[in-house]
Coordinates of C-alpha atoms in Angstrom, one line a residue:
M1 CA 16.0 -6.3 5.7
A2 CA 16.6 -9.1 8.4
Y3 CA 13.4 -11.1 9.2
A4 CA 13.2 -13.5 12.2
A5 CA 13.2 -16.7 12.4
F6 CA 11.8 -19.5 14.9
R7 CA 15.1 -21.7 14.8
S8 CA 14.4 -23.9 17.8
I9 CA 12.5 -25.5 21.0
G10 CA 13.4 -27.3 24.1
A11 CA 11.3 -27.6 26.7
Y12 CA 11.6 -28.6 31.2
V13 CA 9.4 -30.6 33.1
P14 CA 10.1 -31.7 36.9
N15 CA 10.0 -35.5 38.2
K16 CA 7.5 -35.3 40.4
I17 CA 3.9 -35.4 39.8
L18 CA 0.7 -34.2 41.7
T19 CA -2.5 -36.1 40.2
N20 CA -6.0 -35.3 41.2
E21 CA -6.3 -38.1 43.1
E22 CA -3.7 -36.7 45.6
L23 CA -4.7 -33.4 45.4
S24 CA -8.5 -35.0 46.4
K25 CA -6.9 -36.0 49.6
M26 CA -5.7 -31.7 50.4
V27 CA -8.7 -30.2 49.4
D28 CA -12.3 -30.7 48.9
T29 CA -12.6 -31.9 44.9
S30 CA -12.3 -35.7 43.3
D31 CA -10.4 -36.3 39.6
E32 CA -14.2 -36.2 38.1
W33 CA -14.6 -33.2 39.7
I34 CA -11.7 -32.0 38.3
T35 CA -10.9 -34.0 34.6
K36 CA -14.5 -31.9 34.0
R37 CA -14.5 -28.8 34.2
T38 CA -10.7 -28.3 33.3
G39 CA -9.6 -31.7 31.3
I40 CA -6.9 -32.0 33.4
K41 CA -5.5 -35.0 34.7
E42 CA -2.1 -33.8 36.7
R43 CA 0.5 -31.3 36.7
H44 CA 4.7 -31.1 37.7
I45 CA 5.8 -29.8 40.9
A46 CA 8.9 -28.3 40.8
A47 CA 11.3 -29.8 43.4
E48 CA 11.8 -27.2 47.1
N49 CA 15.3 -26.2 45.7
E50 CA 14.6 -26.0 42.3
T51 CA 13.8 -22.8 41.0
T52 CA 12.8 -20.8 38.4
S53 CA 16.0 -20.1 36.9
D54 CA 17.1 -23.6 37.4
M55 CA 14.1 -25.4 34.7
G56 CA 14.7 -22.6 32.6
V57 CA 18.5 -22.9 32.1
E58 CA 17.1 -26.7 31.2
A59 CA 14.8 -25.4 28.5
A60 CA 17.1 -22.9 27.2
K61 CA 20.1 -25.6 26.8
L62 CA 18.3 -27.5 25.2
A63 CA 16.4 -25.1 22.5
I64 CA 20.0 -23.5 21.9
E65 CA 21.6 -27.5 21.0
R66 CA 18.5 -27.6 18.5
S67 CA 19.6 -24.5 16.9
G68 CA 23.0 -25.0 15.9
I69 CA 24.1 -22.0 16.9
D70 CA 27.0 -21.0 19.5
A71 CA 25.7 -19.9 22.7
S72 CA 28.1 -18.3 22.2
E73 CA 26.0 -16.0 19.5
I74 CA 23.4 -15.6 21.8
D75 CA 23.2 -11.3 22.3
M76 CA 19.7 -10.8 24.5
V77 CA 17.3 -13.4 26.9
V78 CA 14.7 -12.5 28.0
C79 CA 12.7 -14.6 29.9
A80 CA 8.6 -14.8 30.5
T81 CA 7.6 -15.7 34.3
I82 CA 5.1 -14.4 36.7
S83 CA 7.2 -16.4 39.2
P84 CA 10.4 -15.4 39.0
D85 CA 13.9 -16.8 41.7
Y86 CA 13.8 -12.6 43.0
F87 CA 10.6 -10.8 42.4
C88 CA 12.1 -7.8 42.8
M89 CA 15.9 -8.1 41.1
P90 CA 17.9 -9.1 40.2
S91 CA 15.9 -10.6 37.8
T92 CA 15.2 -14.9 36.3
A93 CA 17.5 -14.0 33.1
T94 CA 20.2 -12.4 34.1
I95 CA 20.8 -15.6 36.5
I96 CA 19.4 -17.6 33.4
A97 CA 22.0 -16.3 31.0
T98 CA 25.0 -15.9 34.3
K99 CA 23.5 -20.3 34.6
L100 CA 24.4 -20.6 31.0
G101 CA 27.5 -19.2 31.2
L102 CA 27.2 -16.4 28.4
P103 CA 29.5 -13.5 27.5
P104 CA 28.0 -10.5 28.9
V105 CA 24.6 -9.6 27.3
M106 CA 21.2 -7.5 27.5
A107 CA 18.8 -9.3 30.1
F108 CA 15.7 -8.7 31.3
D109 CA 11.8 -10.6 33.2
I110 CA 8.4 -9.2 31.7
S111 CA 5.2 -10.1 33.3
A112 CA 2.0 -10.8 31.5
A113 CA 0.9 -13.8 32.8
C114 CA 0.1 -16.4 30.8
T115 CA 1.0 -14.5 27.3
G116 CA 4.5 -14.3 28.7
F117 CA 5.5 -16.2 26.0
V118 CA 3.9 -14.1 23.4
Y119 CA 5.0 -11.0 24.3
I120 CA 8.7 -12.4 24.0
L121 CA 7.6 -13.2 20.7
G122 CA 7.1 -10.3 19.8
I123 CA 10.3 -9.0 21.4
A124 CA 12.8 -10.6 19.3
K125 CA 11.1 -10.4 16.5
A126 CA 10.9 -6.2 17.1
F127 CA 14.8 -6.4 18.1
I128 CA 16.0 -8.5 15.0
E129 CA 13.9 -6.8 12.2
S130 CA 15.1 -3.5 13.9
G131 CA 19.1 -5.1 13.4
M132 CA 19.8 -4.3 17.1
K133 CA 20.0 -8.5 18.4
K134 CA 20.4 -11.3 15.8
N135 CA 20.3 -14.3 18.1
V136 CA 18.1 -13.8 20.7
L137 CA 17.1 -17.0 23.2
I138 CA 13.5 -16.3 25.0
I139 CA 12.4 -18.9 28.0
G140 CA 8.9 -18.8 29.7
S141 CA 9.2 -20.4 32.9
E142 CA 6.9 -20.9 36.3
K143 CA 7.1 -22.3 39.4
L144 CA 3.8 -21.7 40.2
S145 CA 3.1 -24.3 43.0
A146 CA 5.5 -21.3 44.7
I147 CA 2.2 -18.8 44.8
T148 CA -0.1 -21.4 45.2
D149 CA -2.7 -21.8 48.2
Y150 CA -2.5 -25.4 47.9
T151 CA -6.2 -24.7 50.1
D152 CA -7.9 -23.3 47.7
R153 CA -9.7 -25.7 45.7
G154 CA -10.7 -23.0 42.4
T155 CA -7.0 -22.0 41.7
C156 CA -4.4 -25.1 43.0
I157 CA -5.8 -27.9 40.9
L158 CA -5.2 -25.7 38.5
F159 CA -1.2 -25.0 37.4
G160 CA 1.5 -27.4 37.9
D161 CA 5.2 -25.9 37.4
G162 CA 7.5 -26.2 34.1
A163 CA 9.5 -24.6 31.6
G164 CA 10.0 -23.6 27.7
A165 CA 12.5 -22.3 25.5
A166 CA 13.6 -21.5 21.7
V167 CA 15.9 -19.7 19.9
I168 CA 14.7 -16.1 17.5
S169 CA 18.2 -15.1 14.5
A170 CA 17.6 -13.0 12.4
T171 CA 17.1 -14.6 8.8
E172 CA 16.9 -12.7 5.2
N173 CA 14.9 -15.3 4.4
K174 CA 11.5 -14.1 4.5
D175 CA 9.7 -17.3 3.6
E176 CA 11.1 -18.2 6.9
A177 CA 9.9 -15.7 9.8
I178 CA 7.5 -14.8 11.1
I179 CA 4.3 -13.4 10.1
D180 CA 3.3 -11.7 12.8
V181 CA 2.4 -11.4 16.4
H182 CA -0.4 -9.5 18.2
T183 CA -0.5 -8.3 21.9
G184 CA -2.8 -6.2 24.0
A185 CA -3.8 -5.6 27.0
D186 CA -6.7 -4.0 29.7
G187 CA -6.0 -3.3 32.9
T188 CA -9.9 -2.2 34.0
Y189 CA -9.9 -6.3 34.4
A190 CA -7.5 -6.6 37.0
D191 CA -8.9 -8.1 40.0
L192 CA -10.1 -11.0 37.9
L193 CA -7.0 -12.6 37.7
M194 CA -3.7 -11.3 39.8
T195 CA -1.5 -11.9 43.2
P196 CA -2.0 -9.0 45.3
N197 CA 1.8 -9.0 47.3
G198 CA 2.5 -6.8 49.1
G199 CA 2.9 -4.4 46.3
T200 CA 2.8 -0.1 46.3
G201 CA -0.5 -1.2 45.0
S202 CA -1.6 -3.4 47.7
P203 CA 0.3 -2.7 50.8
H204 CA -0.7 -5.0 53.9
D205 CA -0.7 -3.9 57.9
S206 CA -0.1 -8.0 59.3
L207 CA 2.6 -10.2 58.3
E208 CA -0.7 -13.1 57.6
A209 CA -1.8 -10.3 54.5
E210 CA 1.2 -10.5 53.5
A211 CA 1.7 -14.1 53.5
G212 CA -1.9 -14.9 52.2
A213 CA -1.6 -12.3 49.2
C214 CA 2.3 -14.5 47.8
F215 CA -1.0 -16.4 46.8
M216 CA -2.5 -16.2 43.2
Q217 CA -6.0 -15.3 43.3
M218 CA -9.0 -15.4 40.5
K219 CA -13.2 -15.3 39.4
G220 CA -13.3 -18.4 37.6
N221 CA -16.6 -17.6 35.6
E222 CA -15.7 -14.6 34.7
T223 CA -12.6 -14.8 33.6
F224 CA -14.0 -17.6 31.4
K225 CA -15.6 -16.0 29.4
V226 CA -14.0 -13.1 29.5
A227 CA -10.5 -15.5 28.0
V228 CA -12.4 -16.8 25.2
R229 CA -14.5 -14.3 23.4
T230 CA -11.5 -12.7 23.7
L231 CA -8.8 -15.3 22.5
T232 CA -11.8 -15.9 19.4
K233 CA -11.7 -12.2 18.8
D234 CA -8.1 -11.6 18.5
V235 CA -7.1 -15.2 17.0
K236 CA -10.2 -14.4 13.6
E237 CA -8.4 -10.6 13.5
I238 CA -4.6 -12.3 13.0
L239 CA -5.6 -14.9 10.5
E240 CA -7.7 -12.0 8.4
D241 CA -4.7 -9.2 8.8
N242 CA -2.7 -11.9 7.1
N243 CA -4.5 -13.3 5.1
V244 CA -4.4 -17.1 6.1
E245 CA -7.1 -19.4 6.0
S246 CA -7.8 -21.3 9.7
D247 CA -6.8 -24.6 7.5
S248 CA -3.7 -23.5 6.3
V249 CA -2.8 -24.1 10.9
K250 CA -0.7 -27.0 10.7
H251 CA -0.1 -26.5 14.3
F252 CA -2.7 -24.7 16.9
I253 CA -1.2 -23.8 20.5
P254 CA -3.5 -22.2 22.5
H255 CA -2.2 -21.8 26.3
Q256 CA -2.9 -24.5 28.3
A257 CA -5.2 -23.0 31.1
N258 CA -8.7 -25.1 30.8
Y259 CA -9.7 -27.7 28.3
R260 CA -13.1 -26.5 27.9
I261 CA -11.9 -22.7 26.9
I262 CA -9.2 -24.3 24.0
K263 CA -12.1 -26.1 23.1
A264 CA -14.7 -23.2 23.2
V265 CA -12.0 -21.4 21.0
G266 CA -11.6 -24.3 18.9
D267 CA -15.1 -24.9 17.6
A268 CA -15.6 -21.0 17.2
L269 CA -12.9 -20.9 14.7
K270 CA -13.8 -24.5 13.2
M271 CA -10.4 -25.5 14.0
R272 CA -10.1 -29.4 13.6
E273 CA -9.1 -31.5 15.7
E274 CA -6.5 -32.7 14.2
Q275 CA -4.6 -29.1 13.9
V276 CA -5.1 -28.5 18.0
V277 CA -2.0 -29.3 20.4
L278 CA -3.7 -30.4 24.1
T279 CA -1.1 -31.1 26.9
V280 CA -3.4 -29.2 29.3
E281 CA -4.1 -33.0 30.9
K282 CA -0.4 -33.8 32.0
Y283 CA 0.8 -30.2 32.7
G284 CA -2.1 -28.4 34.1
N285 CA -1.6 -24.7 33.5
T286 CA 1.5 -23.4 33.6
S287 CA 1.3 -20.3 32.6
G288 CA 4.0 -18.7 30.0
A289 CA 5.7 -22.1 29.7
S290 CA 2.7 -23.6 28.5
I291 CA 2.7 -22.7 24.9
P292 CA 6.9 -23.7 24.6
M293 CA 6.6 -26.9 26.1
A294 CA 3.1 -27.9 24.3
M295 CA 5.1 -27.3 21.2
N296 CA 8.3 -29.1 22.5
D297 CA 5.8 -32.1 22.7
V298 CA 5.2 -31.9 19.1
F299 CA 8.5 -31.4 18.0
E300 CA 9.9 -34.8 20.7
Q301 CA 7.1 -36.7 18.9
G302 CA 8.3 -36.2 15.4
N303 CA 5.5 -34.5 14.2
L304 CA 6.5 -30.5 14.0
K305 CA 8.6 -30.2 10.5
T306 CA 9.9 -27.5 8.5
G307 CA 7.6 -25.1 7.5
E308 CA 4.6 -25.7 9.2
L309 CA 2.5 -22.6 10.1
M310 CA 2.2 -22.3 13.8
L311 CA -0.9 -20.9 15.6
L312 CA -0.2 -19.5 18.6
D313 CA -2.5 -18.3 21.4
A314 CA -2.4 -17.2 24.9
F315 CA -4.5 -14.8 27.7
G316 CA -3.8 -14.1 30.7
G317 CA -3.8 -12.0 34.2
G318 CA -3.7 -8.6 33.4
L319 CA -5.6 -8.8 31.1
T320 CA -3.4 -9.5 28.5
W321 CA -4.1 -11.6 25.3
G322 CA -1.9 -12.8 22.6
S323 CA -1.5 -14.3 19.1
A324 CA 0.6 -14.9 16.6
L325 CA 1.2 -17.0 13.1
V326 CA 4.6 -18.6 13.2
P327 CA 6.6 -21.1 11.1
F328 CA 8.5 -23.1 12.5
S329 CA 11.9 -22.3 10.6
P330 CA 14.9 -24.5 11.9
L331 CA 18.7 -24.1 10.1
K332 CA 19.8 -26.2 7.6
K333 CA 21.8 -29.4 8.1

């Protein structure tokens, strides 16, 4: 039987930084207010001509280089994004594959908001374990600045841009294998976090209404409560289902949405401070890119070693949620 191994990680962040002080000149807010409620101090913003696929390509190049696998061996590309290059078609994954110079391969996007990276990790695992694919490139890439209303202080303080990518490959060694991926969704909470965007479920009768619908909208307090409850329950279940104690987790890498959510979930799971990975302060919420970006930080700091167990968890619009138990399994050199 083939197993799926997490071979490498890579990330990219744009050069421009938007600080809380700068935001306070745009909307009625302050560094103190933002920091106290979110833990965010700054976020990176893509250049005007920099696309979601451009950022995804940079992260993917690094992940492929670190994987020890030749780019020609990649046989599937999946991109998680809510800010694609084109909202209908073609998929951002297709554009990324072409920009990377890959041979014609299966490529598609998924939309699961902030849970996107966990979803595509599960997709890669399933395709590899079925024997259909051998080396899957997964990418979370977001240009959230393009769909953020910078007159809405409830949302504009939260979001940033960036990308993260990983290579998932077939292995016969069960010790290298991704242990489990849990994912779920509940559309009854869809209105808590959404981008109406003028689709068939939300047509508009004026250009003004259509333009406003392109921005993210969020009910912050309600989202916070549901997120903490759902994430805690899901993570407890994946640990119990796989007979894994929280002490066995070397790196707890949650979606970097809000420090208060991360702390509440970490405390409920009795995670020690050194287990919890935090990057929300410098990147903000980068949706589907946040988990791989955080993981890449740990790797580049020299703190992610072969065989160490990572626990991923995320929650996003949909509502969607997911968790994963993943040993870091780079190819032996």
